[in-house]
mmCIF file with all atom_site columns, C-alpha atoms and ligand atoms in Angstrom:
data_model
loop_
_atom_site.group_PDB
_atom_site.id
_atom_site.type_symbol
_atom_site.label_atom_id
_atom_site.label_alt_id
_atom_site.label_comp_id
_atom_site.label_asym_id
_atom_site.label_entity_id
_atom_site.label_seq_id
_atom_site.pdbx_PDB_ins_code
_atom_site.Cartn_x
_atom_site.Cartn_y
_atom_site.Cartn_z
_atom_site.occupancy
_atom_site.B_iso_or_equiv
_atom_site.pdbx_formal_charge
_atom_site.auth_seq_id
_atom_site.auth_comp_id
_atom_site.auth_asym_id
_atom_site.auth_atom_id
_atom_site.pdbx_PDB_model_num
ATOM   1   C  CA  . MET D 1 1   ? 102.410 -205.169 218.733 1.00 94.00 ? 1432 MET D CA  1
ATOM   2   C  CA  . LEU D 1 2   ? 104.531 -203.035 216.481 1.00 93.00 ? 1433 LEU D CA  1
ATOM   3   C  CA  . LYS D 1 3   ? 106.939 -200.535 217.900 1.00 94.00 ? 1434 LYS D CA  1
ATOM   4   C  CA  . PRO D 1 4   ? 105.441 -197.030 217.646 1.00 91.00 ? 1435 PRO D CA  1
ATOM   5   C  CA  . GLY D 1 5   ? 106.614 -195.447 214.404 1.00 94.00 ? 1436 GLY D CA  1
ATOM   6   C  CA  . ALA D 1 6   ? 107.534 -198.762 212.757 1.00 94.00 ? 1437 ALA D CA  1
ATOM   7   C  CA  . ASP D 1 7   ? 106.660 -199.106 209.083 1.00 93.00 ? 1438 ASP D CA  1
ATOM   8   C  CA  . PRO D 1 8   ? 104.008 -201.844 208.808 1.00 89.00 ? 1439 PRO D CA  1
ATOM   9   C  CA  . MET D 1 9   ? 105.138 -202.478 205.218 1.00 93.00 ? 1440 MET D CA  1
ATOM   10  C  CA  . SER D 1 10  ? 108.690 -203.336 206.224 1.00 94.00 ? 1441 SER D CA  1
ATOM   11  C  CA  . VAL D 1 11  ? 108.760 -204.804 209.687 1.00 93.00 ? 1442 VAL D CA  1
ATOM   12  C  CA  . ASP D 1 12  ? 112.070 -205.742 211.228 1.00 94.00 ? 1443 ASP D CA  1
ATOM   13  C  CA  . GLN D 1 13  ? 112.286 -208.289 214.002 1.00 94.00 ? 1444 GLN D CA  1
ATOM   14  C  CA  . SER D 1 14  ? 113.185 -205.532 216.459 1.00 95.00 ? 1445 SER D CA  1
ATOM   15  C  CA  . ASP D 1 15  ? 109.989 -203.672 215.508 1.00 96.00 ? 1446 ASP D CA  1
ATOM   16  C  CA  . VAL D 1 16  ? 107.929 -206.441 217.055 1.00 96.00 ? 1447 VAL D CA  1
ATOM   17  C  CA  . LEU D 1 17  ? 107.248 -205.923 220.745 1.00 97.00 ? 1448 LEU D CA  1
ATOM   18  C  CA  . CYS D 1 18  ? 105.541 -207.995 223.387 1.00 98.00 ? 1449 CYS D CA  1
ATOM   19  C  CA  . ASN D 1 19  ? 102.225 -206.376 224.303 1.00 98.00 ? 1450 ASN D CA  1
ATOM   20  C  CA  . PHE D 1 20  ? 102.765 -207.235 227.928 1.00 98.00 ? 1451 PHE D CA  1
ATOM   21  C  CA  . CYS D 1 21  ? 106.336 -206.117 228.669 1.00 98.00 ? 1452 CYS D CA  1
ATOM   22  C  CA  . ALA D 1 22  ? 107.229 -204.166 225.504 1.00 97.00 ? 1453 ALA D CA  1
ATOM   23  C  CA  . ARG D 1 23  ? 110.482 -206.049 225.006 1.00 96.00 ? 1454 ARG D CA  1
ATOM   24  C  CA  . GLU D 1 24  ? 111.784 -206.475 221.478 1.00 97.00 ? 1455 GLU D CA  1
ATOM   25  C  CA  . TRP D 1 25  ? 111.557 -209.769 219.709 1.00 95.00 ? 1456 TRP D CA  1
ATOM   26  C  CA  . THR D 1 26  ? 114.924 -211.562 219.464 1.00 95.00 ? 1457 THR D CA  1
ATOM   27  C  CA  . ASP D 1 27  ? 115.927 -214.922 218.040 1.00 93.00 ? 1458 ASP D CA  1
ATOM   28  C  CA  . ASP D 1 28  ? 115.959 -216.580 221.442 1.00 93.00 ? 1459 ASP D CA  1
ATOM   29  C  CA  . LEU D 1 29  ? 112.645 -215.106 222.594 1.00 95.00 ? 1460 LEU D CA  1
ATOM   30  C  CA  . PRO D 1 30  ? 109.588 -217.227 221.793 1.00 96.00 ? 1461 PRO D CA  1
ATOM   31  C  CA  . LEU D 1 31  ? 106.377 -215.397 220.965 1.00 96.00 ? 1462 LEU D CA  1
ATOM   32  C  CA  . VAL D 1 32  ? 102.721 -216.288 220.714 1.00 97.00 ? 1463 VAL D CA  1
ATOM   33  C  CA  . GLU D 1 33  ? 100.522 -214.242 218.411 1.00 96.00 ? 1464 GLU D CA  1
ATOM   34  C  CA  . GLY D 1 34  ? 96.972  -213.248 219.198 1.00 97.00 ? 1465 GLY D CA  1
ATOM   35  C  CA  . HIS D 1 35  ? 94.399  -211.267 217.268 1.00 96.00 ? 1466 HIS D CA  1
ATOM   36  C  CA  . GLN D 1 36  ? 95.165  -207.945 215.596 1.00 93.00 ? 1467 GLN D CA  1
ATOM   37  C  CA  . GLY D 1 37  ? 98.905  -208.230 215.961 1.00 92.00 ? 1468 GLY D CA  1
ATOM   38  C  CA  . SER D 1 38  ? 98.867  -208.771 219.695 1.00 97.00 ? 1469 SER D CA  1
ATOM   39  C  CA  . ILE D 1 39  ? 101.839 -210.708 220.998 1.00 97.00 ? 1470 ILE D CA  1
ATOM   40  C  CA  . ILE D 1 40  ? 102.934 -212.238 224.261 1.00 98.00 ? 1471 ILE D CA  1
ATOM   41  C  CA  . CYS D 1 41  ? 106.508 -213.338 224.799 1.00 98.00 ? 1472 CYS D CA  1
ATOM   42  C  CA  . GLY D 1 42  ? 107.612 -216.518 226.518 1.00 97.00 ? 1473 GLY D CA  1
ATOM   43  C  CA  . VAL D 1 43  ? 108.801 -214.622 229.579 1.00 97.00 ? 1474 VAL D CA  1
ATOM   44  C  CA  . CYS D 1 44  ? 105.422 -212.995 230.175 1.00 98.00 ? 1475 CYS D CA  1
ATOM   45  C  CA  . LEU D 1 45  ? 103.604 -216.211 229.382 1.00 98.00 ? 1476 LEU D CA  1
ATOM   46  C  CA  . LYS D 1 46  ? 105.665 -218.027 231.975 1.00 97.00 ? 1477 LYS D CA  1
ATOM   47  C  CA  . THR D 1 47  ? 104.835 -215.391 234.566 1.00 97.00 ? 1478 THR D CA  1
ATOM   48  C  CA  . ALA D 1 48  ? 101.143 -215.665 233.692 1.00 97.00 ? 1479 ALA D CA  1
ATOM   49  C  CA  . CYS D 1 49  ? 101.265 -219.484 233.888 1.00 97.00 ? 1480 CYS D CA  1
ATOM   50  C  CA  . LYS D 1 50  ? 102.916 -219.383 237.273 1.00 96.00 ? 1481 LYS D CA  1
ATOM   51  C  CA  . LEU D 1 51  ? 100.214 -217.096 238.660 1.00 97.00 ? 1482 LEU D CA  1
ATOM   52  C  CA  . LEU D 1 52  ? 97.421  -219.023 236.943 1.00 97.00 ? 1483 LEU D CA  1
ATOM   53  C  CA  . ASP D 1 53  ? 98.698  -222.339 238.246 1.00 96.00 ? 1484 ASP D CA  1
ATOM   54  C  CA  . GLY D 1 54  ? 99.203  -220.821 241.675 1.00 96.00 ? 1485 GLY D CA  1
ATOM   55  C  CA  . GLY D 1 55  ? 95.558  -219.839 241.753 1.00 96.00 ? 1486 GLY D CA  1
ATOM   56  C  CA  . THR D 1 56  ? 96.266  -216.162 242.365 1.00 95.00 ? 1487 THR D CA  1
ATOM   57  C  CA  . LEU D 1 57  ? 94.599  -214.748 239.254 1.00 97.00 ? 1488 LEU D CA  1
ATOM   58  C  CA  . VAL D 1 58  ? 91.075  -213.368 239.262 1.00 96.00 ? 1489 VAL D CA  1
ATOM   59  C  CA  . THR D 1 59  ? 88.673  -212.438 236.499 1.00 95.00 ? 1490 THR D CA  1
ATOM   60  C  CA  . SER D 1 60  ? 89.622  -209.201 234.802 1.00 94.00 ? 1491 SER D CA  1
ATOM   61  C  CA  . HIS D 1 61  ? 87.175  -206.459 233.972 1.00 93.00 ? 1492 HIS D CA  1
ATOM   62  C  CA  . ARG D 1 62  ? 89.082  -205.881 230.771 1.00 95.00 ? 1493 ARG D CA  1
ATOM   63  C  CA  . THR D 1 63  ? 88.850  -207.614 227.422 1.00 96.00 ? 1494 THR D CA  1
ATOM   64  C  CA  . CYS D 1 64  ? 91.612  -210.118 226.684 1.00 97.00 ? 1495 CYS D CA  1
ATOM   65  C  CA  . THR D 1 65  ? 94.275  -208.508 224.499 1.00 98.00 ? 1496 THR D CA  1
ATOM   66  C  CA  . MET D 1 66  ? 94.986  -211.802 222.730 1.00 98.00 ? 1497 MET D CA  1
ATOM   67  C  CA  . CYS D 1 67  ? 91.533  -213.135 221.799 1.00 97.00 ? 1498 CYS D CA  1
ATOM   68  C  CA  . LEU D 1 68  ? 89.571  -209.873 222.113 1.00 97.00 ? 1499 LEU D CA  1
ATOM   69  C  CA  . GLU D 1 69  ? 86.938  -211.617 224.193 1.00 96.00 ? 1500 GLU D CA  1
ATOM   70  C  CA  . HIS D 1 70  ? 85.876  -210.881 227.690 1.00 94.00 ? 1501 HIS D CA  1
ATOM   71  C  CA  . ARG D 1 71  ? 85.731  -214.125 229.575 1.00 90.00 ? 1502 ARG D CA  1
ATOM   72  C  CA  . ASP D 1 72  ? 85.076  -215.114 233.155 1.00 91.00 ? 1503 ASP D CA  1
ATOM   73  C  CA  . ASP D 1 73  ? 88.338  -217.053 233.314 1.00 91.00 ? 1504 ASP D CA  1
ATOM   74  C  CA  . PRO D 1 74  ? 91.046  -215.877 235.656 1.00 97.00 ? 1505 PRO D CA  1
ATOM   75  C  CA  . ALA D 1 75  ? 93.136  -213.411 233.663 1.00 98.00 ? 1506 ALA D CA  1
ATOM   76  C  CA  . TRP D 1 76  ? 96.597  -211.899 233.986 1.00 98.00 ? 1507 TRP D CA  1
ATOM   77  C  CA  . GLU D 1 77  ? 96.952  -208.147 233.695 1.00 97.00 ? 1508 GLU D CA  1
ATOM   78  C  CA  . SER D 1 78  ? 100.379 -206.904 232.718 1.00 97.00 ? 1509 SER D CA  1
ATOM   79  C  CA  . PRO D 1 79  ? 101.982 -204.948 235.566 1.00 96.00 ? 1510 PRO D CA  1
ATOM   80  C  CA  . TRP D 1 80  ? 104.146 -203.202 232.966 1.00 96.00 ? 1511 TRP D CA  1
ATOM   81  C  CA  . VAL D 1 81  ? 101.856 -202.276 230.082 1.00 96.00 ? 1512 VAL D CA  1
ATOM   82  C  CA  . GLU D 1 82  ? 98.591  -200.648 231.080 1.00 95.00 ? 1513 GLU D CA  1
ATOM   83  C  CA  . GLY D 1 83  ? 95.543  -202.336 229.598 1.00 95.00 ? 1514 GLY D CA  1
ATOM   84  C  CA  . SER D 1 84  ? 97.226  -205.567 228.424 1.00 97.00 ? 1515 SER D CA  1
ATOM   85  C  CA  . VAL D 1 85  ? 95.326  -208.595 229.667 1.00 97.00 ? 1516 VAL D CA  1
ATOM   86  C  CA  . ILE D 1 86  ? 95.500  -212.287 228.784 1.00 98.00 ? 1517 ILE D CA  1
ATOM   87  C  CA  . CYS D 1 87  ? 92.684  -214.636 229.742 1.00 97.00 ? 1518 CYS D CA  1
ATOM   88  C  CA  . GLY D 1 88  ? 93.184  -218.084 231.227 1.00 97.00 ? 1519 GLY D CA  1
ATOM   89  C  CA  . ARG D 1 89  ? 92.249  -219.780 227.996 1.00 97.00 ? 1520 ARG D CA  1
ATOM   90  C  CA  . CYS D 1 90  ? 94.847  -217.856 226.003 1.00 97.00 ? 1521 CYS D CA  1
ATOM   91  C  CA  . ILE D 1 91  ? 97.465  -218.527 228.683 1.00 98.00 ? 1522 ILE D CA  1
ATOM   92  C  CA  . ASN D 1 92  ? 96.802  -222.266 228.391 1.00 97.00 ? 1523 ASN D CA  1
ATOM   93  C  CA  . LEU D 1 93  ? 96.685  -222.254 224.591 1.00 97.00 ? 1524 LEU D CA  1
ATOM   94  C  CA  . GLY D 1 94  ? 99.868  -220.215 224.373 1.00 98.00 ? 1525 GLY D CA  1
ATOM   95  C  CA  . ALA D 1 95  ? 101.681 -222.412 226.873 1.00 97.00 ? 1526 ALA D CA  1
ATOM   96  C  CA  . THR D 1 96  ? 100.695 -225.545 224.964 1.00 97.00 ? 1527 THR D CA  1
ATOM   97  C  CA  . ALA D 1 97  ? 101.875 -224.053 221.672 1.00 96.00 ? 1528 ALA D CA  1
ATOM   98  C  CA  . LEU D 1 98  ? 105.195 -222.855 223.044 1.00 96.00 ? 1529 LEU D CA  1
ATOM   99  C  CA  . SER D 1 99  ? 106.010 -226.023 224.916 1.00 95.00 ? 1530 SER D CA  1
ATOM   100 C  CA  . LYS D 1 100 ? 105.563 -227.953 221.640 1.00 95.00 ? 1531 LYS D CA  1
ATOM   101 C  CA  . ASP D 1 101 ? 107.733 -225.563 219.666 1.00 93.00 ? 1532 ASP D CA  1
ATOM   102 C  CA  . LYS D 1 102 ? 110.993 -227.372 219.061 1.00 91.00 ? 1533 LYS D CA  1
ATOM   103 C  CA  . ASP D 1 103 ? 112.833 -224.150 218.260 1.00 90.00 ? 1534 ASP D CA  1
ATOM   104 C  CA  . TYR D 1 104 ? 112.691 -223.140 221.898 1.00 91.00 ? 1535 TYR D CA  1
ATOM   105 C  CA  . ALA D 1 105 ? 113.289 -224.921 225.164 1.00 92.00 ? 1536 ALA D CA  1
ATOM   106 C  CA  . TRP D 1 106 ? 110.243 -223.282 226.691 1.00 95.00 ? 1537 TRP D CA  1
ATOM   107 C  CA  . LYS D 1 107 ? 108.609 -225.007 229.607 1.00 93.00 ? 1538 LYS D CA  1
ATOM   108 C  CA  . ARG D 1 108 ? 105.499 -223.988 231.449 1.00 93.00 ? 1539 ARG D CA  1
ATOM   109 C  CA  . SER D 1 109 ? 107.146 -224.629 234.766 1.00 85.00 ? 1540 SER D CA  1
ATOM   110 C  CA  . ASP D 1 110 ? 110.791 -225.150 235.683 1.00 75.00 ? 1541 ASP D CA  1
ATOM   111 C  CA  . THR D 1 111 ? 109.832 -227.716 238.253 1.00 68.00 ? 1542 THR D CA  1
ATOM   112 C  CA  . ALA D 1 112 ? 107.360 -229.760 236.184 1.00 53.00 ? 1543 ALA D CA  1
ATOM   113 C  CA  . THR D 1 113 ? 108.421 -233.269 235.338 1.00 52.00 ? 1544 THR D CA  1
ATOM   114 C  CA  . GLU D 1 114 ? 107.191 -234.707 232.077 1.00 48.00 ? 1545 GLU D CA  1
HETATM 115 ZN ZN1 . LIG V 2 .   ? 106.616 -210.037 227.345 1.00 65.20 ? 2315 LIG V ZN1 1
HETATM 116 ZN ZN1 . LIG V 2 .   ? 91.970  -214.559 225.632 1.00 65.20 ? 2316 LIG V ZN1 1
#
């Protein structure tokens, strides 16, 4: 998402915020984009993956912030930003995309062996 008050016609990197923790985008922070400018950062995605893989997530009553669909998948609701939800499918898609991105050393799990 864009920082409140940011000019959509001239967006700086620091105007781009994660929808789930509201941190600013920096060069060493990987991001995944969803629909309508929604964004999840690598830190939040890792948290969501950990919970998803641990089997602790349940279906959300909210619509996924990233794909704008309401699915029956387990979903992660941000504990920091009210109303931000990512469904299991978007968590998996985002994790796959980030782990393939050679610009970042992002891994779904610190303990996973490949
Ligand atoms: Zn985040
Ligand atoms: Zn989704």
